Structure formats: C-alpha cells, structure tokens
Short mmCIF file of C-alpha atoms and ligand atoms in Angstrom, two decimals:
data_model
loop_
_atom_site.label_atom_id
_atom_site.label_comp_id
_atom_site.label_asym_id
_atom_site.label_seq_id
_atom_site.Cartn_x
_atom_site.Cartn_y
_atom_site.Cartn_z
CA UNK A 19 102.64 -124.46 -89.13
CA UNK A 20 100.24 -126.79 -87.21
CA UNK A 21 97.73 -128.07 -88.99
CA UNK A 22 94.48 -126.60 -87.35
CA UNK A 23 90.76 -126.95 -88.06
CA UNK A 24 89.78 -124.25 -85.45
CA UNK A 25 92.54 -121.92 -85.57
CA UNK A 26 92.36 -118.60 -87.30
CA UNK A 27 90.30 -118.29 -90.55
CA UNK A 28 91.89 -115.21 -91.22
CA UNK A 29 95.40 -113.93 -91.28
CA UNK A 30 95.68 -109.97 -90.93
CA UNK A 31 93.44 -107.49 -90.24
CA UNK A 32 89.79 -107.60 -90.95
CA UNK A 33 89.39 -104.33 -93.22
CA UNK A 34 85.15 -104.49 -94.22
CA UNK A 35 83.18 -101.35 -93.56
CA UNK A 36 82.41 -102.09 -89.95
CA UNK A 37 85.82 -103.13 -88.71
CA UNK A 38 87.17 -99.93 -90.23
CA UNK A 39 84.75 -97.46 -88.65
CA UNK A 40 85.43 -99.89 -85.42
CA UNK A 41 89.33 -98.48 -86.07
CA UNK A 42 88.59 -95.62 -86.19
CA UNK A 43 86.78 -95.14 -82.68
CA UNK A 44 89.59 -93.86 -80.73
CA UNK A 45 87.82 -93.51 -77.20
CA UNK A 46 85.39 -95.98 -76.16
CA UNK A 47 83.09 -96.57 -72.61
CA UNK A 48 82.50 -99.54 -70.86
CA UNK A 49 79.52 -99.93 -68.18
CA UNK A 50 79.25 -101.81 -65.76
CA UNK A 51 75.84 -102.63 -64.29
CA UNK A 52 74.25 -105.83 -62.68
CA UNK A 53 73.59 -106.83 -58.74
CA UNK A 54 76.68 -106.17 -57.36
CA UNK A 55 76.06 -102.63 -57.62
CA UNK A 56 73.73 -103.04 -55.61
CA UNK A 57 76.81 -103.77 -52.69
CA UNK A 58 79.14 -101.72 -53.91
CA UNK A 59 81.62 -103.94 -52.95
CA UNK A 60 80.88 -103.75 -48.90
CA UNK A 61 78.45 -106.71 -47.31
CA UNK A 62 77.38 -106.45 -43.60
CA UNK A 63 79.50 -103.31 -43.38
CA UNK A 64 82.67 -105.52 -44.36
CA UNK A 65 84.44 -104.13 -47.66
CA UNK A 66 85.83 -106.58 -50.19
CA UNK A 67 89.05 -105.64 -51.26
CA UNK A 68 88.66 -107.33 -54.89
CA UNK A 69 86.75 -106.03 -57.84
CA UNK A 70 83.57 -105.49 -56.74
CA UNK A 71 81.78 -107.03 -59.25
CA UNK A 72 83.19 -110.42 -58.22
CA UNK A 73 81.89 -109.62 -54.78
CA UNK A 74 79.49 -112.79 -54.91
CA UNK A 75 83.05 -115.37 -54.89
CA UNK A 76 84.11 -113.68 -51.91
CA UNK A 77 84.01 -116.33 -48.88
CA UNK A 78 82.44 -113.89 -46.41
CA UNK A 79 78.99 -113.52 -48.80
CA UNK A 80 76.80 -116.61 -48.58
CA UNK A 81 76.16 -117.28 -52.71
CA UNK A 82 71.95 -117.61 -51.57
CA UNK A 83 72.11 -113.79 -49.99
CA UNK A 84 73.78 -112.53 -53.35
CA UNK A 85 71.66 -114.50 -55.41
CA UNK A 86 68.52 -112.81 -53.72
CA UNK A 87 70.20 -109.38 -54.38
CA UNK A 88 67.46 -109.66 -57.11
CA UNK A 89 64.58 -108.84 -55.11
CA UNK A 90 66.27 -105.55 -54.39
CA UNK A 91 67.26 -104.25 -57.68
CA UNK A 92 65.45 -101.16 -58.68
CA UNK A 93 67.44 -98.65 -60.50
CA UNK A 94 64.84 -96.38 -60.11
CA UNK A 95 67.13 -93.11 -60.94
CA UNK A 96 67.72 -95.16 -64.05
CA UNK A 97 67.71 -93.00 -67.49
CA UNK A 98 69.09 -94.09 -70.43
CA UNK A 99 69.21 -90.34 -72.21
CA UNK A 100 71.15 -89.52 -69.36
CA UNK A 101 74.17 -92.08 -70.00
CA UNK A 102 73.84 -91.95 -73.75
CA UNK A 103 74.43 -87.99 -72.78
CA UNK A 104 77.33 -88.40 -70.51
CA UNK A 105 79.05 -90.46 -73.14
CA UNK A 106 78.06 -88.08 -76.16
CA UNK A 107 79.31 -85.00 -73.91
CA UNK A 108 82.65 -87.51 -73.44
CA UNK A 109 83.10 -87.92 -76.63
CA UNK A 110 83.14 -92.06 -76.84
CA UNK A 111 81.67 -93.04 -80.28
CA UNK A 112 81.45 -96.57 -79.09
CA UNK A 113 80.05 -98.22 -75.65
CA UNK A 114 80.27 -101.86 -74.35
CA UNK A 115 77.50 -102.74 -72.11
CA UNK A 116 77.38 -105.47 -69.32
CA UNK A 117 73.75 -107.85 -70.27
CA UNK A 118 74.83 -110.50 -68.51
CA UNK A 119 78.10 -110.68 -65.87
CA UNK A 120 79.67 -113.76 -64.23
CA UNK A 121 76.61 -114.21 -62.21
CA UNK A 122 74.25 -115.06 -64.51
CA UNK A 123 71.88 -112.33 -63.50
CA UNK A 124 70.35 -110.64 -67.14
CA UNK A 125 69.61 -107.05 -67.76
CA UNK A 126 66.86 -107.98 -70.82
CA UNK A 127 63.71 -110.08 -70.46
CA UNK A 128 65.61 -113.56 -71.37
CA UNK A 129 63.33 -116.21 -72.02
CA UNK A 130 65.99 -119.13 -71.39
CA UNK A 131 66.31 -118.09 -67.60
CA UNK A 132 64.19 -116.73 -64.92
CA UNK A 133 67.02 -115.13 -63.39
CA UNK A 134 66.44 -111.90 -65.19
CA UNK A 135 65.01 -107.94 -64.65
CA UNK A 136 61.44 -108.65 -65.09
CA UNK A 137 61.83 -111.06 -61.61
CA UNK A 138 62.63 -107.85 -60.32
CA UNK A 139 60.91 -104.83 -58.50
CA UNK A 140 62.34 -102.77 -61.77
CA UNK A 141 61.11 -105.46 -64.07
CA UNK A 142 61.93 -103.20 -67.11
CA UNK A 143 64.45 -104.30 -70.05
CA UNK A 144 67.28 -101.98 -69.14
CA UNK A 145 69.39 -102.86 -72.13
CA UNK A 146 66.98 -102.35 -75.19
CA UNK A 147 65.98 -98.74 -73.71
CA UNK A 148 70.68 -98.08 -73.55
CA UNK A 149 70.73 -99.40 -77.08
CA UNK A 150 68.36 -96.88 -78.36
CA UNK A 151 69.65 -93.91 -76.23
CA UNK A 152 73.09 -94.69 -77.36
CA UNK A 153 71.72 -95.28 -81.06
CA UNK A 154 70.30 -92.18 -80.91
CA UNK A 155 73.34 -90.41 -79.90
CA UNK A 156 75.19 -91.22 -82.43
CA UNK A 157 77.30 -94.15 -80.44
CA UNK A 158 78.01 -97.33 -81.66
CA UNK A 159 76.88 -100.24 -79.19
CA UNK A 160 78.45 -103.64 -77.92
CA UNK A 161 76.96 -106.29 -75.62
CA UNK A 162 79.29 -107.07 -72.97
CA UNK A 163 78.36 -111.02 -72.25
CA UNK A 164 80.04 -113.31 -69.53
CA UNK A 165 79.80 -117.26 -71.16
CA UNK A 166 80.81 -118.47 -67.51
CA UNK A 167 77.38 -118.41 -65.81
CA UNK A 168 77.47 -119.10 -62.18
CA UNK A 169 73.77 -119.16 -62.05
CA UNK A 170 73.04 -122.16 -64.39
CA UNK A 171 73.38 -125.66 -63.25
CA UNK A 172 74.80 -126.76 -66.21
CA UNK A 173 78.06 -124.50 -65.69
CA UNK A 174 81.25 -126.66 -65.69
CA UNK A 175 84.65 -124.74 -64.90
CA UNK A 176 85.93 -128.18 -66.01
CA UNK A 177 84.91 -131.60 -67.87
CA UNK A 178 86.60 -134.58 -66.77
CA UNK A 179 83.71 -136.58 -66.82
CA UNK A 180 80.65 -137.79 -69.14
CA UNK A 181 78.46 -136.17 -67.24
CA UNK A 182 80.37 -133.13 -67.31
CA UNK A 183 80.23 -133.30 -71.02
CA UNK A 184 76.18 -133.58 -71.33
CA UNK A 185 75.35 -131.67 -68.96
CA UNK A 186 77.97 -128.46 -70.55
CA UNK A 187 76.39 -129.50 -73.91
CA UNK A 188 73.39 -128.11 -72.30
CA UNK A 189 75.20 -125.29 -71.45
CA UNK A 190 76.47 -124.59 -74.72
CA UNK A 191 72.80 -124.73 -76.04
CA UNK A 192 71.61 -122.48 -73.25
CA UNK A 193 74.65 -119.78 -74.25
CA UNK A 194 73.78 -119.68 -77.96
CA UNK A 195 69.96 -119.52 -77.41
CA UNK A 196 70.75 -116.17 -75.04
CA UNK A 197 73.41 -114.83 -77.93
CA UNK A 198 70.36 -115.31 -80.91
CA UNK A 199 68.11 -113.49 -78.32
CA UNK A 200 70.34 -110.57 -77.73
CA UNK A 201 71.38 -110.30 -81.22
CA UNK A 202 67.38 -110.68 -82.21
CA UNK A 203 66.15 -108.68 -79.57
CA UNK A 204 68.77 -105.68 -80.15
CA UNK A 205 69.66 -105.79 -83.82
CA UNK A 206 71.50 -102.37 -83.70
CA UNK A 207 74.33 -104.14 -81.66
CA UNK A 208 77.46 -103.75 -83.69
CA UNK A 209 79.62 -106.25 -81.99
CA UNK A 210 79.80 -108.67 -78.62
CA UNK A 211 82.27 -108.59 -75.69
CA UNK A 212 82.95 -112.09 -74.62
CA UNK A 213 84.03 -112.58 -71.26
CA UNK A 214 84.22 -115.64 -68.88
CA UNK A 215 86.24 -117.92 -71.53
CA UNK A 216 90.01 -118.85 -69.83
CA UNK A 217 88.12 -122.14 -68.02
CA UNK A 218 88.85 -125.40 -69.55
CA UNK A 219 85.59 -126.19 -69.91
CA UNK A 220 85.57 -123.24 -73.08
CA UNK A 221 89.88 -124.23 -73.85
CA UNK A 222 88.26 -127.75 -74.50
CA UNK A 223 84.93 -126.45 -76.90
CA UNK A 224 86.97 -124.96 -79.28
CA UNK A 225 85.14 -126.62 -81.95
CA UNK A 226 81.94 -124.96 -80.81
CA UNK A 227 83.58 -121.66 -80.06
CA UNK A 228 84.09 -121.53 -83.86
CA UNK A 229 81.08 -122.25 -85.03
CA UNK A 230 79.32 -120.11 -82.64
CA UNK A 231 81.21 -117.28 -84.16
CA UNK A 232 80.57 -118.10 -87.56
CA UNK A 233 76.82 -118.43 -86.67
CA UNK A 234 76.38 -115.16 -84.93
CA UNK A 235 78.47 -113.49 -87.74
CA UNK A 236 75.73 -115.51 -89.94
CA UNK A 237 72.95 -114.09 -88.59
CA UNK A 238 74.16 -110.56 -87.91
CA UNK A 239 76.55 -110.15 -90.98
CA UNK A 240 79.66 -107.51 -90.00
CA UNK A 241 79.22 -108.16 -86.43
CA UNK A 242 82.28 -107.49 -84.48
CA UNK A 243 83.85 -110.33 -82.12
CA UNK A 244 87.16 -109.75 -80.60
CA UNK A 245 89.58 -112.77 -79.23
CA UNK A 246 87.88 -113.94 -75.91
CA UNK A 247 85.93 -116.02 -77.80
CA UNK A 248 87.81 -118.21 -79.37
CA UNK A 249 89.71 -121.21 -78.17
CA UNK A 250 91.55 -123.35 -80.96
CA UNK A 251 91.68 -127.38 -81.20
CA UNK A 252 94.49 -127.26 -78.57
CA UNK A 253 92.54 -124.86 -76.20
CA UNK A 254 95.44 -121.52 -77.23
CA UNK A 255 92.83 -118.62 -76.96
CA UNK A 256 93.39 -115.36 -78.02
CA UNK A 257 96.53 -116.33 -80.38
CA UNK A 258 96.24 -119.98 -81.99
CA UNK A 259 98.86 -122.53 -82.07
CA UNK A 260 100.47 -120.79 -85.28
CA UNK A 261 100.34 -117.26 -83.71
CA UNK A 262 97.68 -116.15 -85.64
CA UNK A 263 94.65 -113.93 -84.00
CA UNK A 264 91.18 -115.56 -83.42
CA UNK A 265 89.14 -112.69 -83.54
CA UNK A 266 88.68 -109.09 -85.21
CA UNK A 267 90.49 -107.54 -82.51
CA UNK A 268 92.86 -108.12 -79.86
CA UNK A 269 91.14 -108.15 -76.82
CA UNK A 270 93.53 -109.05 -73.92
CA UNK A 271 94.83 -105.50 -73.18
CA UNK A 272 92.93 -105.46 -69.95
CA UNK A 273 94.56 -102.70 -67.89
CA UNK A 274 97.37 -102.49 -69.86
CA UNK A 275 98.78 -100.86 -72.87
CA UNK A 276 100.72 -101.79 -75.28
CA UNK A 277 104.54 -100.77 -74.93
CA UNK A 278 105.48 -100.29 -78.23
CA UNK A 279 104.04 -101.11 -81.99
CA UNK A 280 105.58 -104.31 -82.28
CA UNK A 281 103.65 -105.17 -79.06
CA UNK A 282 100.67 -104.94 -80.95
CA UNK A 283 101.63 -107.31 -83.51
CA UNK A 284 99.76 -105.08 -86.14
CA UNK A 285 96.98 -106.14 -85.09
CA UNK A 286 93.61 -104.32 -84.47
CA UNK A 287 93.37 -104.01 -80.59
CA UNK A 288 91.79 -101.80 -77.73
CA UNK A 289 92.77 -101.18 -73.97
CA UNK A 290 89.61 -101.40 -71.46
CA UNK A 291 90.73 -99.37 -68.44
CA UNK A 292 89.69 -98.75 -65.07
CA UNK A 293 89.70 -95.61 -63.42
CA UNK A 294 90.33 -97.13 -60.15
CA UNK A 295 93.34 -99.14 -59.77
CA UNK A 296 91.04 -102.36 -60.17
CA UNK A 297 86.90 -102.99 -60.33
CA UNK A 298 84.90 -102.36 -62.85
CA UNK A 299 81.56 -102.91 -60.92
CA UNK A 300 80.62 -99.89 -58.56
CA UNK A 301 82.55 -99.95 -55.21
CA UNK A 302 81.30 -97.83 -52.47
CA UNK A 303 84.87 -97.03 -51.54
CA UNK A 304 87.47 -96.93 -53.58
CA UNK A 305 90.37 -98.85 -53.01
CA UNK A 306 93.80 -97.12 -53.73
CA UNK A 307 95.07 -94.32 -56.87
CA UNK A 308 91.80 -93.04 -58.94
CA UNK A 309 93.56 -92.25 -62.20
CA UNK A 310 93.39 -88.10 -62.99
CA UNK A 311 91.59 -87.10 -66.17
CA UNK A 312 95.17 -86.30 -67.47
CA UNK A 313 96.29 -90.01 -66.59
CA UNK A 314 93.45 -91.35 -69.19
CA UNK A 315 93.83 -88.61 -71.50
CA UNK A 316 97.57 -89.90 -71.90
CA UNK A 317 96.75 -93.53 -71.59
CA UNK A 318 94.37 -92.70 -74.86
CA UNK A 319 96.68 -90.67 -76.69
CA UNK A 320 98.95 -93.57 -76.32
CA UNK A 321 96.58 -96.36 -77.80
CA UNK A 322 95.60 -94.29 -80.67
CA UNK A 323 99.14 -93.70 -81.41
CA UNK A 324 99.91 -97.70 -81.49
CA UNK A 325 96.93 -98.10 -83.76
CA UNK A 326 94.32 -98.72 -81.24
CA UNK A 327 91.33 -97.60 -79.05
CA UNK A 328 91.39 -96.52 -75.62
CA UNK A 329 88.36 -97.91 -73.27
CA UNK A 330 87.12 -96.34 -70.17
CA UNK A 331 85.22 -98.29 -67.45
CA UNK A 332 82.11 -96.81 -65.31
CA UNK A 333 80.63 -98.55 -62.91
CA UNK A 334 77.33 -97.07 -61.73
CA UNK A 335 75.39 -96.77 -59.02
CA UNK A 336 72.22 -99.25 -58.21
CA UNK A 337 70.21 -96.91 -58.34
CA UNK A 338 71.04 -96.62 -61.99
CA UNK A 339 72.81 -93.32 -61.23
CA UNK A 340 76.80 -92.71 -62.01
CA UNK A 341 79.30 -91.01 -58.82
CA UNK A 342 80.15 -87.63 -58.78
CA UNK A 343 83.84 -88.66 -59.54
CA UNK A 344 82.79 -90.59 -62.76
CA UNK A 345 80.97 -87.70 -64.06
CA UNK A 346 83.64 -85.44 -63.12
CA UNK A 347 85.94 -87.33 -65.34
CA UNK A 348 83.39 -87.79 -68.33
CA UNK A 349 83.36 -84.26 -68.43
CA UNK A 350 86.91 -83.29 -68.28
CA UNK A 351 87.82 -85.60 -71.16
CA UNK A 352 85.02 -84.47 -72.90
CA UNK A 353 85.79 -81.00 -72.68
CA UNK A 354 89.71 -81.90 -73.59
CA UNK A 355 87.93 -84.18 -76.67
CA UNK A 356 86.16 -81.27 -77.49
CA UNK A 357 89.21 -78.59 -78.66
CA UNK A 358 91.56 -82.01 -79.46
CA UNK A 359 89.79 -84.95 -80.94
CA UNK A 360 90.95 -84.24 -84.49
CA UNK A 361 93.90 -86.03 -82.96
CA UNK A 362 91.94 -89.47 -81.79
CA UNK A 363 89.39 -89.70 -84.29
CA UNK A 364 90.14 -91.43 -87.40
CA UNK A 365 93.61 -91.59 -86.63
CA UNK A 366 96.76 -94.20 -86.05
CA UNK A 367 100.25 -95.14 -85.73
CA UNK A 368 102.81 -93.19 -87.33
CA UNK A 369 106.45 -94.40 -87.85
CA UNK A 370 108.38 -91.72 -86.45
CA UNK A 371 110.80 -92.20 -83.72
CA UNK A 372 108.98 -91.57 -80.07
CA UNK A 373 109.93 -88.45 -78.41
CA UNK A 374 109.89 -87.73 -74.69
CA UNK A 375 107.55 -84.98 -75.20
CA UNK A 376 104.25 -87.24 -75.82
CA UNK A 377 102.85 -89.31 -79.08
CA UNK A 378 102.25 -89.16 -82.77
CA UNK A 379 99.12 -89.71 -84.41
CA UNK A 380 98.53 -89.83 -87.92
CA UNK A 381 94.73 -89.22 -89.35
CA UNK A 382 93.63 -92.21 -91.74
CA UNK A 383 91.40 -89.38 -93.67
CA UNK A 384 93.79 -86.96 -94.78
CA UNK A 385 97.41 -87.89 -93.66
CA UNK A 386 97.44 -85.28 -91.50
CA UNK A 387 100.04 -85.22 -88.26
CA UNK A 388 99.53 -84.37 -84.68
CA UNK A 389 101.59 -84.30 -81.55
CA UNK A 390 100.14 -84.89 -78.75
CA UNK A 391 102.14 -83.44 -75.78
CA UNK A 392 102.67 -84.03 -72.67
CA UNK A 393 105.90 -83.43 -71.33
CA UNK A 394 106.82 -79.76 -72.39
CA UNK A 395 111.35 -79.63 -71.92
CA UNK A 396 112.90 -76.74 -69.76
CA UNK A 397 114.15 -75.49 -73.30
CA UNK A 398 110.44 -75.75 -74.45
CA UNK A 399 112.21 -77.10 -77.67
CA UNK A 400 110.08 -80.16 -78.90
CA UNK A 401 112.17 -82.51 -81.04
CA UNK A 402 110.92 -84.44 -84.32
CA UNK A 403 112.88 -87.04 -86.26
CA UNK A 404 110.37 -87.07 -89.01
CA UNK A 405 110.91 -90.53 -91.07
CA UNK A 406 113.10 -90.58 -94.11
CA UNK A 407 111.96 -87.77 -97.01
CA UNK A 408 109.63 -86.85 -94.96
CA UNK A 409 109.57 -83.08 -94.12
CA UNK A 410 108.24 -80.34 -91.97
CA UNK A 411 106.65 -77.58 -93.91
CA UNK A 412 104.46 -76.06 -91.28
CA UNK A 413 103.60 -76.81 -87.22
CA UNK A 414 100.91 -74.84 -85.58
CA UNK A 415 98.84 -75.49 -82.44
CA UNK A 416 95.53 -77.08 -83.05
CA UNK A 417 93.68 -75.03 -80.74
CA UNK A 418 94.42 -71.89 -81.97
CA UNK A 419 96.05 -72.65 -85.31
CA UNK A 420 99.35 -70.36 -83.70
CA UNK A 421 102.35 -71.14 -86.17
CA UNK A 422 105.33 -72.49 -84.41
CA UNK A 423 108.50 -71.57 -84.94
CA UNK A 424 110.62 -74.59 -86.83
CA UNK A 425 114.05 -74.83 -86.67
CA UNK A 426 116.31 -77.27 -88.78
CA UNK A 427 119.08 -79.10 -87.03
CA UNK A 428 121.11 -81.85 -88.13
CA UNK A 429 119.51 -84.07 -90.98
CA UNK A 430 116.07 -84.45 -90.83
CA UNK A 431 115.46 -83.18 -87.48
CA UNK A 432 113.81 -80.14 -86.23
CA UNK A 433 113.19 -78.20 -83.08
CA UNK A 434 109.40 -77.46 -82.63
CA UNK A 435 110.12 -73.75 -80.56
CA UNK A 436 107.28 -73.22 -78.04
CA UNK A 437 106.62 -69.80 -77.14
CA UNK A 438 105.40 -70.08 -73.62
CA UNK A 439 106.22 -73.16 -71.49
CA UNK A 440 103.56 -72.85 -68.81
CA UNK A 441 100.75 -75.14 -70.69
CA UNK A 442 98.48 -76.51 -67.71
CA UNK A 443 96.76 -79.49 -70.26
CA UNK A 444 98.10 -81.48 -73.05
CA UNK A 445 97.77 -79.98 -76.38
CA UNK A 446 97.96 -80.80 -79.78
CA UNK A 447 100.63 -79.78 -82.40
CA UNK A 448 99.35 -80.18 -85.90
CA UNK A 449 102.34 -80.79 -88.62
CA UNK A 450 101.77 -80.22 -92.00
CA UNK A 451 104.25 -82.31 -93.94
CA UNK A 452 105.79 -82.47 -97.65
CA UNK A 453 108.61 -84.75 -99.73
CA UNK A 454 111.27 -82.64 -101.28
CA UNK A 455 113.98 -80.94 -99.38
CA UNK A 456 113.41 -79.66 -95.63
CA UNK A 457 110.97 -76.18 -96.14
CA UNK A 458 112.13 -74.78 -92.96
CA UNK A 459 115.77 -72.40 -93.53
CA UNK A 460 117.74 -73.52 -90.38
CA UNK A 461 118.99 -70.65 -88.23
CA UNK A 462 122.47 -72.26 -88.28
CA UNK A 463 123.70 -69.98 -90.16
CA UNK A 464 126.00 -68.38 -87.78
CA UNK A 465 128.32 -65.06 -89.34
C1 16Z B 11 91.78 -111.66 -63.11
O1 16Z B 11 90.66 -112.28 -63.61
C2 16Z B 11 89.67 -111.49 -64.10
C3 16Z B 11 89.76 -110.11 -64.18
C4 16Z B 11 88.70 -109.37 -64.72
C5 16Z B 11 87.55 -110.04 -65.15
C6 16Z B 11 86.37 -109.35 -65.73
C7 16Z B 11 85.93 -108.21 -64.86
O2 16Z B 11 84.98 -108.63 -63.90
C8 16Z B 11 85.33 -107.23 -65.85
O3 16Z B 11 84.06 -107.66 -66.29
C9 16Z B 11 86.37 -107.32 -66.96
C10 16Z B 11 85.92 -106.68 -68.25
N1 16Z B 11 86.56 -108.77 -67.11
C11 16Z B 11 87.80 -109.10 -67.81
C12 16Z B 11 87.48 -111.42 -65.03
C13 16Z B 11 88.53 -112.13 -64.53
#
C-alpha cells in the first residue's frame, strides 16, 4: 500500500440513501446541448468527421467564428416539458445535463463569466427551467460540467511554469465559484458529471481535486460525484495508486461495457452510450452504424445485469428541438420499458453462469429473477445453471405471466421449453426460485 493523502477515502461501495436509489436507476439519459449544435458538426458546408461537439478544435473552424456562435443561439423551439416528457415516456429515472462543455460557453446566467445564455438572443436560463421539468417528472437530475474551459484565459492543459501555476490557481478559483453557483442556483441536482480532467494541469491538482469534492459534498450533503474528478497525489485518476476508486461510481465506461463482473471490480458503475457510433453533440449527418433500439435495449440489459446503469446520449437540435431518429428511439425503448422494466429497475447482478440466450437480473426488492432474452435456440430450449441449492420452482413470461414448461436435466440444470420460437422483441422470463430439492419432476423418466 502507498501511503496516500489524496487517494481514496473510502474503500467499497458507498451504500447511503442516495447512492442506493442512484443503483437502482437502471436506464439513464444524457443531453447534450451548447453551441455546437448550432453546426451540427458541418462549417462552410464542410462536415467534421469527429464528435461534433468538439467541432470548435477542428483546424478548418477559426476558434473567433465558433466563439461568436453565441450571437446565434436561440433555441427558440426550446421546451423543457417536452424533454422531461420524452424521457418520462423512455422510462430514464435519471438525466445528466451538459451546463457547461469544453468550450466554456454556460447554459445558466453565471456570474463568474460573460460567456453565458443571457449574452445571447435566447438570454433565458435553460438549465434551471430542465431541472424543474425533469423534477417534476419524477427524474432524478445531474449537471454535466467540463473543468477544461477553453474560453477562460486562465486554462492551462499543462504547468511547467510559475506562471502557469498562478495563473491555474485562478482557474481553480474560477471552477469552484461556477460549481457553488450551480449547486446554489439548482439545489435539486442530485449529483455532478465531471468532464475535462485527463490534462496534467488537473493529474497535478490532486490536492485540490479532493478538497473540492469534499466541499461540494459539504455544501450539498449526499451529492453524487463519480471518478472524473479525482486525481490522487501521483496524478492516477479514476483508480488511485493502491487500486482503490476515487469516486461514488465508476465513471470511465464511456462507450463501452463491461465484459464480465469481475470487470467491474464490484464497483458501482454506469455506461454513457452513443447512439451513433461516436458524438454526443448534434451532427447534421450522421457518420457511420446508428445503433437499433434492440442494440441499446441489449447494451442495457447487459449493464444492469453486471450491477450497473445503462446511459443513453441525445444530442439535440439548436433550435432546442430533438431529430426524428432520437425520438424514434426514446419511444421504442420506452414502449419495451413499459411491459419489461420490472427487469431494470431495482435490479442487479446475479451469480449464475451466463447463457447464450441473453442476461440475468436479480431485483434488490424482492429477490426476484428475470431473464432477459435475446437469442431464442433452434430447439427454443433456454438453458439455466441456477447456482448451487438454488432451484427452479416456477418460470413464466413477464408479459403475460404464461407458465413455461421446466424440464430437469442433469444436476441443477433445467431446460426453460418455449412454446413458440418466432418472438420479434426481447422478452422477459420471470423465475421464481426456492432451496430444497429441484420442484420441477424431470421427464427423464423414460419406460
Ligand atoms: C477521446 O477523448 C474524449 C472523448 C469524449 C469526450 C467528452 C465528449 O465530448 C462528451 O462530452 C463525453 C461525455 N465526454 C467524455 C472528451 C474527450
């Protein structure tokens, strides 16, 4: 063990009130909205083939004509109701929003820099009217915040000198004046989504990294932080030099998902997730595979089974208005949420072995079991391997509560029997489970 003063405080999970319900999410949103949607990822009728949100690093923008971009936002189809209703009808129960991206342009009135909505023809607070919508609603809300700032002078990606050093202590003061604002301003925020923290400029202010997380959780006790935060005395972020987790959650599964359990560490964690193949800001044209409603649906069924939440990014329009594509998808998970979410809500990993046919979940409330399946076999036989004394006393189809058939094989195992093999969506198998000898008489009982 290396001796570390800003390493992990805690070892394990973080198990108050808040971080439980926060485990319990299951399916999340992220939005993205700021002046690059304003582009959509295309300048001078030239398309930038990286995430469009990053648009104002790309060579072929001159940083002056992006940092006017402010002049021209005006999200005038702009209405909060009508996200915090896509997202109810979705079937999130939490929602990260962007107040401030990479460049340094702020969605709420800040005081600390003129480079904010009421400069512009909108001048409106955009983000106090989304956190009451999506209070209202019923939906927990996060503050997506970028620390790198290419807007403010004082931004170093690096110090190597003195005056690198004063002028980013400036910069710290100027980041944790905005934070006490946002948390002030919106004090129904349940957590913050730090972004903008893999320069060395943030690996070498680990010392201030820590106590700016112990002084928002001071003045907004239970607030939720995940591990972009944090940087420890030897600049390790995420993960400190002992392996242990700065934060509440891991936060680096960035469009990716765990492989297995032991990937996860046992740690809290959630997958953010584009539906594109990359860009989380609007992009007039995208770029490459736009993942099916089924794609996410399995991607989420997958987190929840390894003990996490599942994220999905929207990026709308500048006009304050989401695609036709993104709405599309809203509502096809939300109608799938709708018959299935018994299996996401509330519930987590369970130690059976994988099967081919989809995932386990496990509800935290009442124990109960659920396949979720994918991939139905030609023999439309789904096998279980439920752990040790654990048995099968009943499986029936959540939709329509349909008993299955349960044959016994060898051991433990049984055969779930599906009666018709044609299934067009993935469904849910609920399993009602006892100790005590295996319920189900086998069929092997050939004369
Ligand atoms: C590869 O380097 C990246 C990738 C994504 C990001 C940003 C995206 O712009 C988006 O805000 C995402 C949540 N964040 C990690 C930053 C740096």
């Amino acid at each position: 063990q290396v001796p570390l003063q800003h390493g992990a405080h805690r070892i394990g999970k973080r198990t108050d009130a808040d971080m439980n319900r926060w485990r319990d999410y299951g399916l999340g949103e992220f939005i993205h909205m700021g002046l690059y949607s304003i582009l959509g990822g295309d300048y001078n009728s030239m398309h930038y083939d990286g995430a469009a949100e990053w648009i104002r690093s790309w060579n072929k923008l001159p940083h002056e004509v992006y940092d006017n971009l402010y002049k021209k936002f005006d999200p005038k189809n702009f209405d909060p109701e009508v996200w915090a209703r896509m997202a109810k009808n979705m079937g999130v129960r939490y929602v990260t929003i962007t107040t401030k991206h990479h460049d340094g342009f702020c969605l709420w009135p800040s005081k600390y820099t003129d480079f904010n909505i009421t400069k512009t023809p909108y001048k409106k607070d955009m983000i106090g009217p989304l956190v009451k919508a999506f209070d209202q609603a019923g939906i927990d809300v996060y503050l997506y915040f970028s620390v790198m700032d290419w807007h403010q002078a004082d931004w170093r990606y690096d110090l190597k000198t003195v005056a690198d050093s004063v002028a980013f202590n400036r910069f710290k003061t100027f980041t944790k004046n905005q934070l006490t604002e946002l948390l002030t301003l919106y004090p129904q925020t349940k957590g913050l989504w730090f972004d903008g923290t893999w320069d060395n400029s943030w690996k070498k202010s680990g010392a201030f990294s820590d106590s700016l997380d112990q002084y928002l959780k001071k003045i907004h006790p239970g607030l939720i932080i995940g591990s972009r935060l944090r940087a420890d005395d030897y600049g390790n972020r995420h993960f400190d030099a002992n392996g242990h987790l700065m934060g509440d959650y891991e936060q680096g599964w960035e469009r990716k998902i765990p492989s297995d359990y032991t990937a996860t560490r046992g740690n809290d964690w959630d997958c953010i997730m584009t539906i594109p193949q990359n860009g989380w800001g609007y992009s007039k044209t995208w770029m490459g595979h736009w993942k099916t409603p089924y794609e996410l649906i399995e991607m989420l069924a997958k987190c929840v089974s390894l003990d996490g939440n599942f994220v999905v990014n929207f990026g709308p329009k500048g006009d304050g208005t989401f695609r036709k594509k993104e709405l599309q998808t809203a509502d096809s998970i939300g109608a799938w949420m709708k018959v299935n979410h018994e299996a996401i809500y509330n519930a987590g990993y369970l130690n059976w072995t994988k099967q081919d046919w989809g995932y386990y979940t496990r509800s935290r409330k009442d124990g109960k079991i659920y396949m979720i399946v994918f991939n139905v076999p030609i023999n439309g036989a789904l096998k279980v391997s439920p752990a040790k004394k654990e048995h099968i006393k009943k499986a029936y189809l959540l939709q329509d509560n349909k008993t299955l058939h349960v044959e016994a094989l060898d051991g433990n195992d049984v055969f779930i029997q599906l009666e018709q093999k044609n299934q067009q969506e993935p469904f849910v198998i609920v399993l009602e489970t006892g100790q005590g000898g295996q319920a189900v008489e086998g069929e092997n009982k050939h004369v």
